[in-house]
Short mmCIF file of C-alpha atoms in Angstrom, two decimals:
data_model
loop_
_atom_site.label_atom_id
_atom_site.label_comp_id
_atom_site.label_asym_id
_atom_site.label_seq_id
_atom_site.Cartn_x
_atom_site.Cartn_y
_atom_site.Cartn_z
CA MET A 1 -0.04 0.03 0.05
CA TYR A 2 3.13 2.28 0.77
CA ARG A 3 6.38 2.74 -0.29
CA PHE A 4 9.00 2.06 2.54
CA ARG A 5 11.21 5.01 3.63
CA TRP A 6 14.92 3.81 4.34
CA LYS A 7 15.20 3.74 7.96
CA THR A 8 18.40 2.64 9.97
CA HIS A 9 17.80 -0.29 11.88
CA PRO A 10 19.91 -1.51 14.86
CA LEU A 11 20.88 -4.79 13.37
CA ALA A 12 22.00 -2.91 10.01
CA THR A 13 24.05 -0.44 11.91
CA ALA A 14 25.68 -3.22 13.71
CA MET A 15 26.48 -4.95 10.64
CA LEU A 16 27.83 -1.92 8.81
CA LEU A 17 30.24 -0.94 12.09
CA MET A 18 31.61 -4.35 12.14
CA ALA A 19 32.49 -4.37 8.45
CA LEU A 20 34.13 -1.02 8.68
CA ALA A 21 36.24 -2.02 11.76
CA PHE A 22 37.31 -4.93 9.81
CA LEU A 23 38.24 -2.84 6.95
CA LEU A 24 40.08 -0.36 8.98
CA CYS A 25 42.18 -3.10 10.83
CA HIS A 26 43.18 -4.50 7.63
CA ALA A 27 43.91 -1.32 5.96
CA LEU A 28 46.17 -0.19 8.48
CA THR A 29 48.69 -2.75 7.34
CA ILE A 30 48.42 -2.19 3.62
CA PRO A 31 50.74 0.31 2.08
CA TRP A 32 48.78 2.66 -0.50
CA PRO A 33 49.07 3.38 -3.07
CA ASP A 34 51.99 0.66 -3.72
CA ASN A 35 49.61 -2.18 -3.47
CA TYR A 36 46.57 -1.99 -5.36
CA PHE A 37 46.18 -5.98 -5.62
CA ALA A 38 46.22 -6.03 -1.80
CA TRP A 39 43.45 -3.47 -1.29
CA ARG A 40 41.35 -4.91 -3.90
CA HIS A 41 41.54 -8.42 -1.96
CA GLU A 42 40.47 -6.56 1.09
CA LEU A 43 37.68 -4.76 -0.54
CA MET A 44 36.27 -7.72 -2.31
CA LEU A 45 36.61 -9.95 0.85
CA LEU A 46 34.61 -7.00 2.88
CA SER A 47 31.79 -6.76 0.04
CA GLY A 48 31.62 -10.45 -0.32
CA VAL A 49 30.86 -10.75 3.41
CA GLU A 50 28.46 -8.05 3.42
CA LEU A 51 26.84 -9.24 0.49
CA ILE A 52 26.32 -13.12 1.88
CA MET A 53 25.18 -11.40 5.14
CA LEU A 54 22.51 -9.47 3.37
CA MET A 55 21.34 -12.57 1.48
CA SER A 56 21.19 -14.34 4.51
CA LEU A 57 19.26 -12.17 6.49
CA GLY A 58 16.76 -11.76 3.36
CA MET A 59 16.50 -15.67 3.42
CA LEU A 60 15.51 -15.63 7.28
CA LEU A 61 12.93 -12.97 6.65
CA GLY A 62 11.47 -14.69 3.68
CA MET A 63 10.67 -17.49 5.91
CA ARG A 64 7.98 -15.40 7.93
CA PRO A 65 9.02 -16.50 11.50
CA LEU A 66 6.37 -15.23 13.71
CA TRP A 67 8.88 -14.17 16.35
CA LEU A 68 10.26 -11.56 13.84
CA GLU A 69 6.89 -10.74 12.53
CA LYS A 70 5.63 -9.78 16.16
CA LEU A 71 8.93 -8.01 17.14
CA TRP A 72 9.01 -5.95 13.61
CA GLY A 73 5.44 -4.70 13.97
CA GLY A 74 3.71 -6.63 11.33
CA LEU A 75 4.63 -9.04 8.37
CA ASP A 76 4.35 -6.16 5.93
CA LYS A 77 6.91 -4.18 8.06
CA LEU A 78 9.03 -7.40 7.76
CA TYR A 79 8.54 -7.83 4.20
CA GLY A 80 9.57 -4.14 3.65
CA LEU A 81 12.80 -4.87 5.34
CA HIS A 82 13.13 -7.80 3.15
CA ARG A 83 12.79 -5.71 -0.05
CA ARG A 84 15.28 -3.24 1.22
CA LEU A 85 17.65 -6.01 1.84
CA GLY A 86 17.42 -7.01 -1.41
CA ILE A 87 18.09 -3.78 -3.10
CA ALA A 88 21.11 -3.49 -0.78
CA ALA A 89 22.38 -6.92 -1.81
CA GLY A 90 21.91 -5.88 -5.48
CA LEU A 91 23.99 -2.79 -4.76
CA MET A 92 26.67 -4.73 -2.91
CA LEU A 93 26.69 -7.02 -5.56
CA SER A 94 27.43 -4.64 -8.14
CA ALA A 95 30.21 -3.23 -6.23
CA HIS A 96 31.88 -6.63 -5.50
CA TRP A 97 31.64 -7.27 -9.30
CA LEU A 98 33.30 -4.18 -10.25
CA LEU A 99 36.05 -4.91 -7.69
CA ASP A 100 36.61 -8.05 -9.52
CA LEU A 101 36.44 -6.62 -13.19
CA SER A 102 38.48 -3.39 -12.25
CA PRO A 103 42.21 -5.02 -12.79
CA ARG A 104 41.68 -5.43 -16.33
CA TRP A 105 40.24 -1.78 -16.91
CA LEU A 106 43.21 -0.26 -14.69
CA ILE A 107 45.82 -2.34 -16.71
CA GLN A 108 44.34 -1.10 -20.39
CA LEU A 109 44.41 2.50 -18.94
CA GLY A 110 48.14 2.02 -17.87
CA LEU A 111 47.34 2.96 -14.22
CA ILE A 112 48.60 -0.29 -12.88
CA ALA A 113 51.09 -3.11 -13.71
CA PRO A 114 49.79 -6.66 -14.76
CA LYS A 115 50.10 -9.09 -11.74
CA ALA A 116 52.65 -11.87 -12.53
CA ARG A 117 50.89 -15.45 -12.87
CA HIS A 118 52.35 -18.70 -12.82
CA ALA A 119 50.94 -20.94 -15.32
CA GLY A 120 50.31 -24.70 -14.27
CA PRO A 121 48.52 -27.78 -15.44
CA HIS A 122 44.68 -27.49 -15.89
CA LEU A 123 43.67 -29.55 -12.97
CA PHE A 124 40.41 -29.48 -10.93
CA SER A 125 40.33 -26.66 -8.17
CA TRP A 126 37.51 -26.14 -5.69
CA THR A 127 38.61 -22.39 -6.03
CA ALA A 128 38.02 -22.10 -9.71
CA LEU A 129 34.50 -23.85 -9.45
CA ALA A 130 33.60 -21.54 -6.60
CA LYS A 131 34.61 -18.54 -8.90
CA GLN A 132 32.56 -20.01 -11.60
CA VAL A 133 29.34 -21.02 -9.55
CA GLY A 134 29.58 -17.30 -8.05
CA GLU A 135 29.73 -15.70 -11.50
CA TRP A 136 26.38 -17.82 -12.34
CA ALA A 137 24.87 -16.65 -9.08
CA ALA A 138 25.88 -13.04 -9.65
CA TRP A 139 23.98 -13.00 -13.12
CA ALA A 140 20.82 -14.59 -11.57
CA VAL A 141 20.75 -12.34 -8.42
CA LEU A 142 21.03 -9.26 -10.29
CA GLY A 143 18.26 -10.49 -12.81
CA LEU A 144 15.81 -11.52 -9.87
CA VAL A 145 16.41 -8.16 -8.19
CA ILE A 146 15.60 -6.11 -11.45
CA ILE A 147 12.53 -8.39 -12.11
CA ALA A 148 11.42 -8.15 -8.42
CA LEU A 149 11.55 -4.34 -8.55
CA LEU A 150 9.47 -4.22 -11.77
CA ARG A 151 5.88 -3.66 -10.54
CA MET A 152 4.37 -4.24 -14.20
CA VAL A 153 5.61 -8.10 -13.79
CA PRO A 154 2.54 -10.37 -13.03
CA TYR A 155 2.01 -11.54 -9.51
CA GLY A 156 1.88 -15.05 -10.32
CA PHE A 157 5.00 -15.06 -12.45
CA TRP A 158 6.77 -12.86 -9.94
CA ARG A 159 5.76 -15.39 -7.29
CA LYS A 160 7.12 -18.54 -9.15
CA LEU A 161 10.50 -16.59 -10.13
CA HIS A 162 10.92 -15.63 -6.74
CA LYS A 163 11.54 -19.16 -5.60
CA LEU A 164 14.84 -19.21 -7.34
CA PHE A 165 16.41 -16.97 -4.74
CA ALA A 166 16.77 -20.04 -2.71
CA PRO A 167 19.06 -22.17 -4.98
CA VAL A 168 20.85 -18.95 -6.17
CA TYR A 169 21.48 -18.41 -2.28
CA LEU A 170 22.94 -21.91 -1.95
CA MET A 171 25.25 -21.08 -4.97
CA GLY A 172 26.38 -18.10 -3.42
CA ALA A 173 27.14 -19.60 0.02
CA PHE A 174 29.09 -22.24 -1.61
CA HIS A 175 31.26 -19.49 -3.44
CA SER A 176 31.84 -17.58 0.10
CA ALA A 177 32.76 -20.76 1.93
CA ILE A 178 35.31 -21.53 -0.55
CA LEU A 179 36.64 -18.32 -1.27
CA ILE A 180 36.97 -16.68 2.12
CA PRO A 181 40.35 -17.22 3.40
CA LEU A 182 40.51 -19.75 6.60
CA SER A 183 42.01 -17.15 8.82
CA PHE A 184 38.89 -14.99 8.48
CA TRP A 185 36.55 -17.80 9.96
CA TRP A 186 38.66 -17.23 13.50
CA THR A 187 37.37 -13.88 13.87
CA PRO A 188 34.30 -12.36 15.74
CA LEU A 189 32.98 -11.30 12.07
CA GLY A 190 33.62 -14.77 10.84
CA TRP A 191 31.90 -16.63 13.61
CA LEU A 192 28.96 -14.31 12.59
CA LEU A 193 28.84 -14.87 8.99
CA ALA A 194 29.16 -18.66 9.93
CA LEU A 195 25.83 -18.68 11.69
CA LEU A 196 24.39 -16.54 9.15
CA LEU A 197 25.13 -18.93 6.40
CA LEU A 198 23.81 -21.75 8.66
CA VAL A 199 20.39 -19.91 9.12
CA GLY A 200 20.29 -18.68 5.61
CA GLY A 201 21.07 -22.32 4.21
CA TYR A 202 18.35 -23.76 6.42
CA ALA A 203 15.82 -21.19 5.21
CA ALA A 204 16.79 -22.02 1.73
CA LEU A 205 16.42 -25.76 2.10
CA LEU A 206 12.81 -25.31 3.65
CA SER A 207 11.82 -22.74 0.67
CA LEU A 208 13.02 -25.56 -1.57
CA ARG A 209 10.78 -28.05 0.16
CA ARG A 210 7.90 -25.68 0.13
CA LYS A 211 7.69 -25.35 3.95
CA VAL A 212 7.65 -21.54 3.91
CA GLY A 213 5.02 -20.67 6.83
CA SER A 214 4.17 -24.28 7.18
CA LEU A 215 3.90 -24.04 11.03
CA GLN A 216 1.13 -21.14 10.38
CA ARG A 217 -0.94 -23.06 7.94
CA HIS A 218 -4.28 -24.51 8.37
CA VAL A 219 -6.96 -26.27 6.39
CA GLY A 220 -10.59 -24.92 6.34
CA ILE A 221 -13.78 -25.26 4.62
CA ILE A 222 -15.78 -22.55 2.94
CA THR A 223 -19.35 -22.24 4.52
CA ALA A 224 -20.72 -19.29 2.36
CA VAL A 225 -20.17 -17.06 -0.57
CA GLU A 226 -22.02 -14.06 -0.98
CA SER A 227 -21.51 -11.50 -4.02
CA LEU A 228 -21.80 -7.93 -2.47
CA PRO A 229 -22.29 -4.33 -4.63
CA GLY A 230 -19.12 -2.69 -5.85
CA ASN A 231 -17.39 -5.99 -7.28
CA MET A 232 -16.96 -7.42 -3.80
CA LEU A 233 -17.31 -10.90 -2.57
CA GLU A 234 -17.78 -12.12 1.16
CA LEU A 235 -16.29 -15.30 1.95
CA ARG A 236 -16.99 -17.27 5.20
CA CYS A 237 -14.64 -20.32 5.98
CA ALA A 238 -14.65 -22.57 9.03
CA VAL A 239 -11.04 -23.48 10.15
CA PRO A 240 -11.24 -25.83 13.00
CA ARG A 241 -7.43 -25.65 14.02
CA TRP A 242 -7.13 -21.66 13.58
CA PRO A 243 -5.30 -20.53 16.89
CA GLY A 244 -7.14 -17.34 16.79
CA HIS A 245 -6.21 -13.71 15.91
CA GLN A 246 -6.37 -10.08 16.83
CA ALA A 247 -9.01 -7.81 15.18
CA GLY A 248 -7.10 -6.18 12.27
CA GLN A 249 -4.98 -9.10 11.39
CA PHE A 250 -4.95 -10.65 8.31
CA ALA A 251 -4.14 -14.09 6.71
CA LEU A 252 -2.54 -15.36 3.39
CA LEU A 253 -5.47 -17.31 1.64
CA GLN A 254 -4.84 -19.91 -0.91
CA LEU A 255 -7.86 -20.86 -2.83
CA ASP A 256 -6.15 -22.53 -5.95
CA ALA A 257 -2.99 -24.26 -5.59
CA VAL A 258 -1.58 -22.85 -9.10
CA GLU A 259 -2.34 -19.36 -8.22
CA GLY A 260 -0.90 -19.60 -4.71
CA ALA A 261 -1.71 -17.47 -1.60
CA HIS A 262 -2.73 -13.87 -1.23
CA PRO A 263 -3.13 -11.45 1.91
CA PHE A 264 -6.71 -10.74 2.61
CA THR A 265 -7.86 -8.94 6.23
CA ILE A 266 -9.91 -11.02 8.33
CA ALA A 267 -13.18 -8.77 8.52
CA SER A 268 -14.54 -10.66 11.55
CA ALA A 269 -13.26 -10.60 15.16
CA TRP A 270 -12.10 -14.05 17.07
CA GLN A 271 -15.11 -15.65 18.72
CA GLY A 272 -13.31 -18.97 19.56
CA GLN A 273 -15.18 -21.04 17.16
CA GLY A 274 -12.95 -20.95 14.06
CA GLU A 275 -15.05 -19.12 12.04
CA LEU A 276 -13.76 -16.17 9.69
CA ARG A 277 -14.92 -14.05 7.22
CA PHE A 278 -13.21 -12.26 4.26
CA VAL A 279 -14.14 -9.29 2.02
CA ILE A 280 -12.52 -9.79 -1.33
CA LYS A 281 -12.46 -6.90 -3.97
CA ALA A 282 -12.11 -7.88 -7.63
CA LEU A 283 -8.97 -5.81 -8.50
CA GLY A 284 -7.38 -8.33 -11.10
CA ASP A 285 -7.94 -11.51 -13.15
CA TYR A 286 -7.68 -13.79 -10.41
CA THR A 287 -9.91 -12.04 -7.74
CA ARG A 288 -12.42 -11.41 -10.82
CA SER A 289 -12.79 -15.03 -11.50
CA LEU A 290 -13.62 -15.93 -7.74
CA PRO A 291 -17.25 -15.52 -7.89
CA GLY A 292 -17.83 -18.29 -10.49
CA ARG A 293 -15.23 -20.72 -8.91
CA LEU A 294 -15.91 -20.66 -5.13
CA GLN A 295 -18.66 -22.74 -3.79
CA PRO A 296 -19.33 -24.02 -0.12
CA GLY A 297 -17.86 -26.86 0.77
CA ALA A 298 -14.85 -26.31 -0.96
CA GLU A 299 -11.41 -26.48 0.92
CA VAL A 300 -9.07 -23.43 1.56
CA VAL A 301 -5.75 -23.23 3.14
CA LEU A 302 -4.84 -20.12 5.29
CA GLU A 303 -1.78 -19.05 6.81
CA GLY A 304 -1.38 -16.63 9.66
CA PRO A 305 -2.38 -14.52 11.29
CA TYR A 306 -0.31 -12.05 10.55
CA GLY A 307 -0.38 -8.03 10.77
CA GLY A 308 0.19 -5.32 13.60
CA PHE A 309 -2.96 -3.27 12.37
CA THR A 310 -4.62 -3.97 15.78
CA GLY A 311 -5.54 -0.65 16.95
CA THR A 312 -8.21 -2.07 19.44
CA ARG A 313 -5.44 -3.50 21.68
CA ASP A 314 -2.81 -0.65 21.10
CA GLY A 315 -4.39 2.66 20.47
CA LEU A 316 -8.28 2.66 21.43
CA ALA A 317 -7.50 2.11 25.26
CA ALA A 318 -4.95 5.03 25.46
CA GLN A 319 -6.09 8.48 25.99
CA GLY A 320 -6.72 10.81 22.94
CA ALA A 321 -9.33 11.14 20.31
CA GLN A 322 -9.02 8.46 17.60
CA VAL A 323 -9.92 8.96 13.68
CA TRP A 324 -10.30 5.82 11.67
CA VAL A 325 -10.13 6.39 7.65
CA ALA A 326 -11.00 3.56 5.53
CA GLY A 327 -11.31 3.46 1.73
CA GLY A 328 -13.54 1.05 -0.02
CA VAL A 329 -12.62 -2.60 0.87
CA GLY A 330 -10.37 -1.08 3.38
CA VAL A 331 -12.82 -1.01 5.88
CA THR A 332 -12.41 -4.92 6.88
CA PRO A 333 -9.93 -4.45 9.71
CA PHE A 334 -12.55 -1.89 11.17
CA LEU A 335 -15.37 -4.12 10.82
CA ALA A 336 -13.32 -6.74 12.81
CA TRP A 337 -12.52 -3.79 15.37
CA LEU A 338 -16.18 -2.95 16.01
CA GLN A 339 -17.14 -6.56 16.17
CA ALA A 340 -14.32 -7.31 18.75
CA GLN A 341 -15.56 -4.34 21.28
CA TRP A 342 -18.49 -5.09 23.74
CA GLN A 343 -18.68 -1.69 25.41
CA PRO A 344 -18.33 2.04 24.22
CA LEU A 345 -14.65 3.14 23.69
CA PRO A 346 -13.08 5.14 26.19
CA ALA A 347 -11.87 7.52 23.67
CA PRO A 348 -13.66 9.47 21.09
CA VAL A 349 -13.61 8.12 17.74
CA ASP A 350 -14.56 9.73 14.34
CA PHE A 351 -14.66 6.92 11.62
CA PHE A 352 -14.38 8.41 7.97
CA TYR A 353 -15.61 5.80 5.36
CA CYS A 354 -14.85 6.70 1.98
CA VAL A 355 -16.59 5.17 -1.16
CA ARG A 356 -17.91 5.86 -4.51
CA HIS A 357 -21.46 5.69 -3.35
CA ALA A 358 -23.32 4.39 -0.57
CA GLY A 359 -24.75 1.33 -2.23
CA GLU A 360 -20.97 0.03 -2.50
CA ALA A 361 -20.25 0.45 1.14
CA VAL A 362 -19.44 -3.11 2.67
CA ARG A 363 -22.16 -4.16 5.28
CA LEU A 364 -23.21 -0.56 5.95
CA ASP A 365 -26.16 -1.70 8.05
CA GLU A 366 -23.90 -3.59 10.51
CA LEU A 367 -21.51 -0.64 10.64
CA ARG A 368 -23.79 1.81 11.57
CA HIS A 369 -25.53 -0.58 14.22
CA ALA A 370 -21.95 -1.24 15.38
CA CYS A 371 -20.89 2.31 15.74
CA ALA A 372 -24.00 3.61 17.41
CA ARG A 373 -23.82 0.77 20.04
CA LEU A 374 -20.02 1.86 20.66
CA GLY A 375 -20.59 5.50 20.33
CA VAL A 376 -18.40 5.62 17.39
CA ARG A 377 -19.30 8.70 15.07
CA LEU A 378 -19.49 7.52 11.32
CA HIS A 379 -19.09 9.82 8.32
CA LEU A 380 -20.01 8.36 4.97
CA LEU A 381 -18.21 10.23 2.17
CA GLU A 382 -19.72 9.42 -1.36
CA SER A 383 -17.19 10.42 -4.12
CA ALA A 384 -19.88 10.05 -6.67
CA HIS A 385 -21.39 13.23 -4.91
CA GLY A 386 -18.46 15.27 -4.89
CA GLN A 387 -17.49 14.52 -1.39
CA ARG A 388 -13.51 14.31 -0.65
CA LEU A 389 -11.76 13.77 2.49
CA THR A 390 -9.12 15.93 3.45
CA ALA A 391 -7.14 16.51 6.85
CA GLN A 392 -9.14 19.68 7.52
CA ALA A 393 -12.14 17.50 8.09
CA LEU A 394 -10.28 15.43 10.71
CA PRO A 395 -10.65 16.62 14.41
CA ALA A 396 -7.64 18.72 15.40
CA THR A 397 -7.68 16.77 18.89
CA ALA A 398 -7.03 13.56 17.25
CA ALA A 399 -4.09 11.64 18.79
CA ASP A 400 -4.02 8.84 16.67
CA VAL A 401 -4.99 8.30 12.81
CA TRP A 402 -5.56 4.77 11.58
CA PHE A 403 -5.73 4.34 7.69
CA CYS A 404 -6.71 1.47 5.59
CA GLY A 405 -7.42 2.17 2.15
CA PRO A 406 -6.04 3.35 -1.48
CA GLU A 407 -2.35 4.54 -1.60
CA GLY A 408 -2.75 7.76 -3.18
CA LEU A 409 -5.39 8.88 -0.39
CA GLY A 410 -3.19 7.50 2.72
CA GLN A 411 -0.12 9.37 1.32
CA SER A 412 -2.18 12.78 0.60
CA LEU A 413 -3.38 12.71 4.31
CA GLN A 414 -0.24 11.83 5.72
CA ARG A 415 1.44 14.71 4.12
CA GLN A 416 -1.52 17.21 4.93
CA LEU A 417 -1.30 15.88 8.53
CA ALA A 418 2.47 16.20 8.98
CA SER A 419 2.12 20.02 8.32
CA ARG A 420 -0.16 20.24 11.75
CA PRO A 421 1.70 22.03 14.64
CA GLN A 422 0.98 18.68 16.74
CA PRO A 423 0.65 15.94 14.03
CA PRO A 424 -1.16 12.88 15.25
CA ARG A 425 0.30 9.31 15.06
CA PHE A 426 -0.41 7.94 11.55
CA HIS A 427 -0.73 4.12 11.56
CA HIS A 428 -1.15 2.18 8.34
CA GLU A 429 -0.52 -1.27 6.84
CA ALA A 430 1.59 -1.85 3.70
CA PHE A 431 -0.33 -4.75 2.41
CA SER A 432 1.37 -5.31 -0.70
CA LEU A 433 3.92 -8.00 -0.10
CA ARG A 434 5.92 -7.53 -3.11
#
């Protein structure tokens, strides 16, 4: 739903400081500029270590571990970091590769003298094999990172291609294990790298065996399918072994083994009976085909629950006015929030629901009844009647704004609210996992 801003995380800071300390310790022993090849060796070692560390962390995050998901505030935040690690790995790989190619360019320019080579018999060498495997992996990583950043690539194709990162990572791990000097492994940075290689290798093997998220996977049965106005579909499922969820969380829903899983917000609160509700809007070929394909009694696979958009737990008990903003199908987490509450909320809440016209509002009667019961002020804005939401319409006393809806609307509101003398906390969820 949103682009992530680059933020400095403690883990990334620690890695950078260790790498700089490693480079500094080695640089003090290398004369400059008399020995270019010695400097190149150390820089290639540094960039290679950083690269495989980034890839190892990316593999770990790609496993969707619940403990990390909760630590980072939701799967959307975790995948945002996963994406940034991939971009950083692509940049580090480019630097590593340029260092590898630099001697021939500098020799052609006459800036350095060729390094003497000792010819010998052409025998099998693990070093030569590791270099060749590393070159293949480098081409593959650069291609995969570029494709992953192209939004026009269809989701189904991207999802299948993304699985290639696991074997490519194993190729990179082999390249690193063979070419990194033996003395490096006895340093603290070497111990950390060894641990990350073990973790990344284990994650890659799980991915190859299609075990990603398997501990959070549950089988359910579709109990009801109902078409709603506005090209939307309500789906109800019975999931006997569902572990429960917090209102506002989502699940990865697999309705077709070929298509794979897609994230959808759970539009109902947990009642302890294993019944879940989803509201799905037809936004692409896959979701448009669902009404004609889904039937009660069909099997469905759910993975989760995930997400940190749980305002009823975190924000609504705090002092200060609350503002909820939903756009179209973005009302689903708020449906669950309202259902989870049994008594009037302790802080005043204004709920702005933006739709094209009232006929396309999701479960409007249910919303109105729940809002009246809990003392929530519901504001229905219909764009077909020229009604548009701006930050000026939001109460000046708002301490928190919870938003779920179109990206453009959210970005506009966030910019406008940031200009206030005391901007409210703006909560949103980046629902796109790409």
